[in-house]
GROMACS .gro file of C-alpha atoms in nm:
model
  207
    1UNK     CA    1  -0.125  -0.748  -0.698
    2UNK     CA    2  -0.054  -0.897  -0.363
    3UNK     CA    3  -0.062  -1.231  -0.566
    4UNK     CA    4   0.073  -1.145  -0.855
    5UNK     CA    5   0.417  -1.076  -0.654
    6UNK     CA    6   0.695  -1.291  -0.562
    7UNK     CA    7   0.733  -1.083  -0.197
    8UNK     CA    8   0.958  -1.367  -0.090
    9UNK     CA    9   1.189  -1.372  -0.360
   10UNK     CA   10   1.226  -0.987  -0.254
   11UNK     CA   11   1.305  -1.040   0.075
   12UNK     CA   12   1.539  -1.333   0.030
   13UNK     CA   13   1.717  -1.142  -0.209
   14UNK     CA   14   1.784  -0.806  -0.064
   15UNK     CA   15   1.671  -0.859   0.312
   16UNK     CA   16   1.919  -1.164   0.381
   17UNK     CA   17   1.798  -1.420   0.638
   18UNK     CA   18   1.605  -1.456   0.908
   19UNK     CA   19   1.328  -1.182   0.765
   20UNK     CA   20   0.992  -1.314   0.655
   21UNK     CA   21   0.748  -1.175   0.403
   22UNK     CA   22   0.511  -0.897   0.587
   23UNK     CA   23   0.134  -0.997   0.546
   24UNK     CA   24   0.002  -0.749   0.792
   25UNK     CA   25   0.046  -0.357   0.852
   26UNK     CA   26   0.016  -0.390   1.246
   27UNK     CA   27   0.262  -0.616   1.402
   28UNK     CA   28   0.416  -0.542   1.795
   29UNK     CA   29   0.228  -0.784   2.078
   30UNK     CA   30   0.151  -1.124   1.927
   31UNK     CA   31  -0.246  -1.047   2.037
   32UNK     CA   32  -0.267  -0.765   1.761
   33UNK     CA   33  -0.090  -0.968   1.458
   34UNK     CA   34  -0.386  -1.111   1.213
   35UNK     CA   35  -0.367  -1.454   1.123
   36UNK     CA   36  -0.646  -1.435   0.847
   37UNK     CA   37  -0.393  -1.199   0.537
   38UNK     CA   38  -0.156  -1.405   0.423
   39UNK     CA   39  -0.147  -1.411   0.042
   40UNK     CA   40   0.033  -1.684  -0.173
   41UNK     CA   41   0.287  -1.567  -0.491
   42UNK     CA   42   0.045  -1.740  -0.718
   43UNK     CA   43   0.009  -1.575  -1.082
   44UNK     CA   44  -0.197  -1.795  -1.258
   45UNK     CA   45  -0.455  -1.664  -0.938
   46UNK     CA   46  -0.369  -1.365  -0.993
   47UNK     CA   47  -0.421  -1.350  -1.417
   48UNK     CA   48  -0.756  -1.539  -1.262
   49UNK     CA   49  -0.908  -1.263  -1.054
   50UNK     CA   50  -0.814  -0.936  -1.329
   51UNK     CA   51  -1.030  -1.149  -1.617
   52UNK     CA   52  -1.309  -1.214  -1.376
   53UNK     CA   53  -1.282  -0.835  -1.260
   54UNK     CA   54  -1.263  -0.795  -1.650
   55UNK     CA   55  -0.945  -0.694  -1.714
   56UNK     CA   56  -0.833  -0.875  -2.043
   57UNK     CA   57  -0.550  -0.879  -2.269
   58UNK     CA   58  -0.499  -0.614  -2.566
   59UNK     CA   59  -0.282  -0.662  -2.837
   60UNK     CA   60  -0.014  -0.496  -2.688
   61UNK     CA   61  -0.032  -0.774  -2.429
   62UNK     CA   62  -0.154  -0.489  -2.149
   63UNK     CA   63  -0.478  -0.630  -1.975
   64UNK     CA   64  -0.788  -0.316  -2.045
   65UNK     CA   65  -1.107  -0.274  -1.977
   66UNK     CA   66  -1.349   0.011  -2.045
   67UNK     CA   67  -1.062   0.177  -2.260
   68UNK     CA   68  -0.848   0.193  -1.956
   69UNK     CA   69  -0.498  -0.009  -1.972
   70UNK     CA   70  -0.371  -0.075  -1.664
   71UNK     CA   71  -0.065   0.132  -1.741
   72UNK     CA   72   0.099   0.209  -1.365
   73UNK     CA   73   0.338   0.491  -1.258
   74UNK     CA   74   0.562   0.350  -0.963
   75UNK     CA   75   0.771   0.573  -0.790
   76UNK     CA   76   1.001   0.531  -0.533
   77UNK     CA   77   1.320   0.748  -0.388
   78UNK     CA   78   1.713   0.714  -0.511
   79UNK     CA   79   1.732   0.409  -0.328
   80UNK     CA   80   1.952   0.142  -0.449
   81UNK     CA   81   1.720  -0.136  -0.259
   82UNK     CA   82   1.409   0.010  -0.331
   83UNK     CA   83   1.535   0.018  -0.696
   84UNK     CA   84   1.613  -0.348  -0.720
   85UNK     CA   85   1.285  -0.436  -0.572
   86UNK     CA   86   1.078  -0.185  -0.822
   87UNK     CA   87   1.266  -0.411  -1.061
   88UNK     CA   88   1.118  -0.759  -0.947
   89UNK     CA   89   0.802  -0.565  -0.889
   90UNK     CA   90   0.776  -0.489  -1.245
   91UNK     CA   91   0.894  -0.790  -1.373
   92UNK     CA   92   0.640  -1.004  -1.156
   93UNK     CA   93   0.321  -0.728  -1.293
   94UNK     CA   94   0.421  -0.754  -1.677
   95UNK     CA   95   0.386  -1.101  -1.665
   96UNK     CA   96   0.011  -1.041  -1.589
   97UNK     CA   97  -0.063  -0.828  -1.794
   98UNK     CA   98   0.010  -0.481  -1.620
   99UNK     CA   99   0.284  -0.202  -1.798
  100UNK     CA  100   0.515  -0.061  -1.532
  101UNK     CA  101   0.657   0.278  -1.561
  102UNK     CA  102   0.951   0.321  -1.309
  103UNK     CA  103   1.030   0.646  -1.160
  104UNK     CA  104   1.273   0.729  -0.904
  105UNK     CA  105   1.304   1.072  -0.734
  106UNK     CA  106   1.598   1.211  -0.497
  107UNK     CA  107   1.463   1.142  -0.114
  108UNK     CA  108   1.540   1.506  -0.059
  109UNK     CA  109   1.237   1.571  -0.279
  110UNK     CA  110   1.038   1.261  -0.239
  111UNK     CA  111   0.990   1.307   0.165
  112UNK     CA  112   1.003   1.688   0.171
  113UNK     CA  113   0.644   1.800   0.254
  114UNK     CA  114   0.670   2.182   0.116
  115UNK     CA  115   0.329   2.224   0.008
  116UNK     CA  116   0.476   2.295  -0.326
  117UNK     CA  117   0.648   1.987  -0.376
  118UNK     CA  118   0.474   1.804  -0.634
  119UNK     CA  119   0.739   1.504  -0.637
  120UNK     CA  120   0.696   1.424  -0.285
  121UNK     CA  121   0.495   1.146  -0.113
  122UNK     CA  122   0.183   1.371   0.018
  123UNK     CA  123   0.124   1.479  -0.315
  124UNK     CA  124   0.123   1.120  -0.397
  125UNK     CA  125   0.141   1.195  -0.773
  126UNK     CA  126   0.134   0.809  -0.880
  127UNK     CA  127   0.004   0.526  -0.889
  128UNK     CA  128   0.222   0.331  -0.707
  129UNK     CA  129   0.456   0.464  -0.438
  130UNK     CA  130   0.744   0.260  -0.216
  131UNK     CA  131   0.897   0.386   0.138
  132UNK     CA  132   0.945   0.246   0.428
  133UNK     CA  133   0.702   0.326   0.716
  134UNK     CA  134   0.673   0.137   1.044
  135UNK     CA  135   0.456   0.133   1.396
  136UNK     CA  136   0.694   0.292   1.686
  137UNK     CA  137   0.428   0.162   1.949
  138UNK     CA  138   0.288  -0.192   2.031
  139UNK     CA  139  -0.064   0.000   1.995
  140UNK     CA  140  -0.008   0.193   1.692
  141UNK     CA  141  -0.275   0.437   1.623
  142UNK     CA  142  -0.101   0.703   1.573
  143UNK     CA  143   0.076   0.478   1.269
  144UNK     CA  144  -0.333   0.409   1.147
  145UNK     CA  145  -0.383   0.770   1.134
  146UNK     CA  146  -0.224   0.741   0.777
  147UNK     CA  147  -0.540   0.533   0.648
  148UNK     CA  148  -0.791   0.698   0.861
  149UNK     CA  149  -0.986   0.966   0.625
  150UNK     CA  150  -1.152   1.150   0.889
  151UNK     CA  151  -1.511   1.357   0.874
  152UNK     CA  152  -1.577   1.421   0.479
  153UNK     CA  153  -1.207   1.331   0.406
  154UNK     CA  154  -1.021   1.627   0.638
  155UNK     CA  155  -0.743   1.397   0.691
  156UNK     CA  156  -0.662   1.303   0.363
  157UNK     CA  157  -0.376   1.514   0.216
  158UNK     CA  158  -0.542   1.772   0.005
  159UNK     CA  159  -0.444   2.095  -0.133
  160UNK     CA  160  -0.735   2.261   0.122
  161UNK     CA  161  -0.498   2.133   0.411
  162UNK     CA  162  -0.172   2.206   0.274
  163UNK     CA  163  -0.103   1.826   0.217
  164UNK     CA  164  -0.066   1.785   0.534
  165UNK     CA  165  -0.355   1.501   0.614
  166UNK     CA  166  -0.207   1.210   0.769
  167UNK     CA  167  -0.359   0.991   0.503
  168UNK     CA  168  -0.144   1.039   0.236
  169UNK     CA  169  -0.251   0.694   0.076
  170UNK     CA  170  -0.632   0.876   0.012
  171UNK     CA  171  -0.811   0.551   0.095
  172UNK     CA  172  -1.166   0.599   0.236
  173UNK     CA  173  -1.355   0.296   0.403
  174UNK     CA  174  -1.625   0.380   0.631
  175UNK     CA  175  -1.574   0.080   0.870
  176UNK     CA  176  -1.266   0.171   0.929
  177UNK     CA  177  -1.309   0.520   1.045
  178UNK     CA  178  -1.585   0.382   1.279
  179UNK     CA  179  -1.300   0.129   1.381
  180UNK     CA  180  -1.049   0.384   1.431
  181UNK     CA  181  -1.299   0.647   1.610
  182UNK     CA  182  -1.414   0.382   1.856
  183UNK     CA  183  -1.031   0.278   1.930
  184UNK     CA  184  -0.911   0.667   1.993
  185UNK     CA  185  -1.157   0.638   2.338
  186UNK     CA  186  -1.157   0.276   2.409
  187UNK     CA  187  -1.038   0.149   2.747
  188UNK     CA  188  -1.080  -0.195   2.769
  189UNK     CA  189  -0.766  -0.386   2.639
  190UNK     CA  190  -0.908  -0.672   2.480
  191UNK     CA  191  -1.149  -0.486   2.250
  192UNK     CA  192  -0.873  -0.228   2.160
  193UNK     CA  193  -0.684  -0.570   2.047
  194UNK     CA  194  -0.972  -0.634   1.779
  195UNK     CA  195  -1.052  -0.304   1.707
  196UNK     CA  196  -0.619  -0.348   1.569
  197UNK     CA  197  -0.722  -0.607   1.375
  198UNK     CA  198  -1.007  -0.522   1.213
  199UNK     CA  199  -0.834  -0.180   1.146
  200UNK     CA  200  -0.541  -0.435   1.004
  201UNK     CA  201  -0.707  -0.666   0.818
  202UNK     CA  202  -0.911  -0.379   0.666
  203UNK     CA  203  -0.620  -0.230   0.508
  204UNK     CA  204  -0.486  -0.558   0.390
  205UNK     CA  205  -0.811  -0.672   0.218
  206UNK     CA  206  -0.945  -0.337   0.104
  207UNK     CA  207  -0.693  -0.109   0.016
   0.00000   0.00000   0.00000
């Protein structure tokens, strides 16, 4: 996915000059930004890695494997922005092979958190979802909280914890949890810094 679309087309389009394509999740002081996730707009690598992953073309021209199409649900809020970049997003996937299903549901729903909102973000209901969410602090772990899983999953948003888990995205990587655990006590500055990264570059690699 990450090469399969034209992020800089997106922000030259509807983010105007002067704003560059985001290849990290942690930014802030220069000593936390990775230098090693940087992905290239490059399709033909992109058709390259589904086939030898095994995703191949049906007749419908939607890439399966197993039985499974890789039919997507993206949902975002009644944005007009957002909207026009769902657009490019789609276009960009269909021409490898994915089918794109666009949804777009009124922000007073989408961000609500009543537990028994099933159109909002903490439900997470899709396969895809867009919103904007950045780091408020140049050491942002309270921003990493919403990848961290915690012990057997507590922090993912569940219906046992009223969707309320600060990892609404349900990703589980062991290594980063250690990474995470080790940063909520360390002291040292410098191996805070890398315990960032690896937390970053985690996320941008494995998610």
């Amino acid at each position: 996915i990450y090469h399969g679309v034209n992020r800089q087309q997106i922000v030259d389009a509807f983010y105007g000059a002067g704003n560059e394509v985001a290849t990290n999740i942690v930014y802030g002081d220069e000593p936390v930004i990775s230098t090693s996730t940087a992905y290239e707009y490059d399709p033909e690598l992109a058709v390259q890695i589904l086939e030898e992953a095994g995703w191949m073309l049906n007749d419908s021209g939607v890439r399966e494997k197993d039985g499974v199409q890789l039919d997507v649900i993206y949902a975002t809020s009644g944005n007009a922005v957002r909207q026009k970049i769902q657009s490019v997003v789609k276009a960009n996937l269909e021409e490898i092979g994915f089918r794109i299903q666009l949804e777009q549901i009124d922000s007073g729903l989408y961000f609500d958190a009543s537990e028994g909102n099933e159109e909002n973000i903490y439900h997470f209901y899709w396969d895809f979802n867009q919103f904007q969410s950045v780091a408020n602090n140049p050491r942002p772990l309270s921003f990493l909280n919403g990848w961290y899983a915690g012990p057997d999953g507590s922090n993912i948003a569940q219906a046992s914890n009223g969707w309320n888990g600060g990892n609404i995205q349900r990703w589980r990587n062991e290594e980063f949890d250690a990474a995470y655990e080790a940063a909520m006590t360390e002291t040292d500055a410098d191996t805070l810094t890398g315990l960032f990264v690896t937390m970053n570059d985690l996320v941008m690699h494995d998610y």
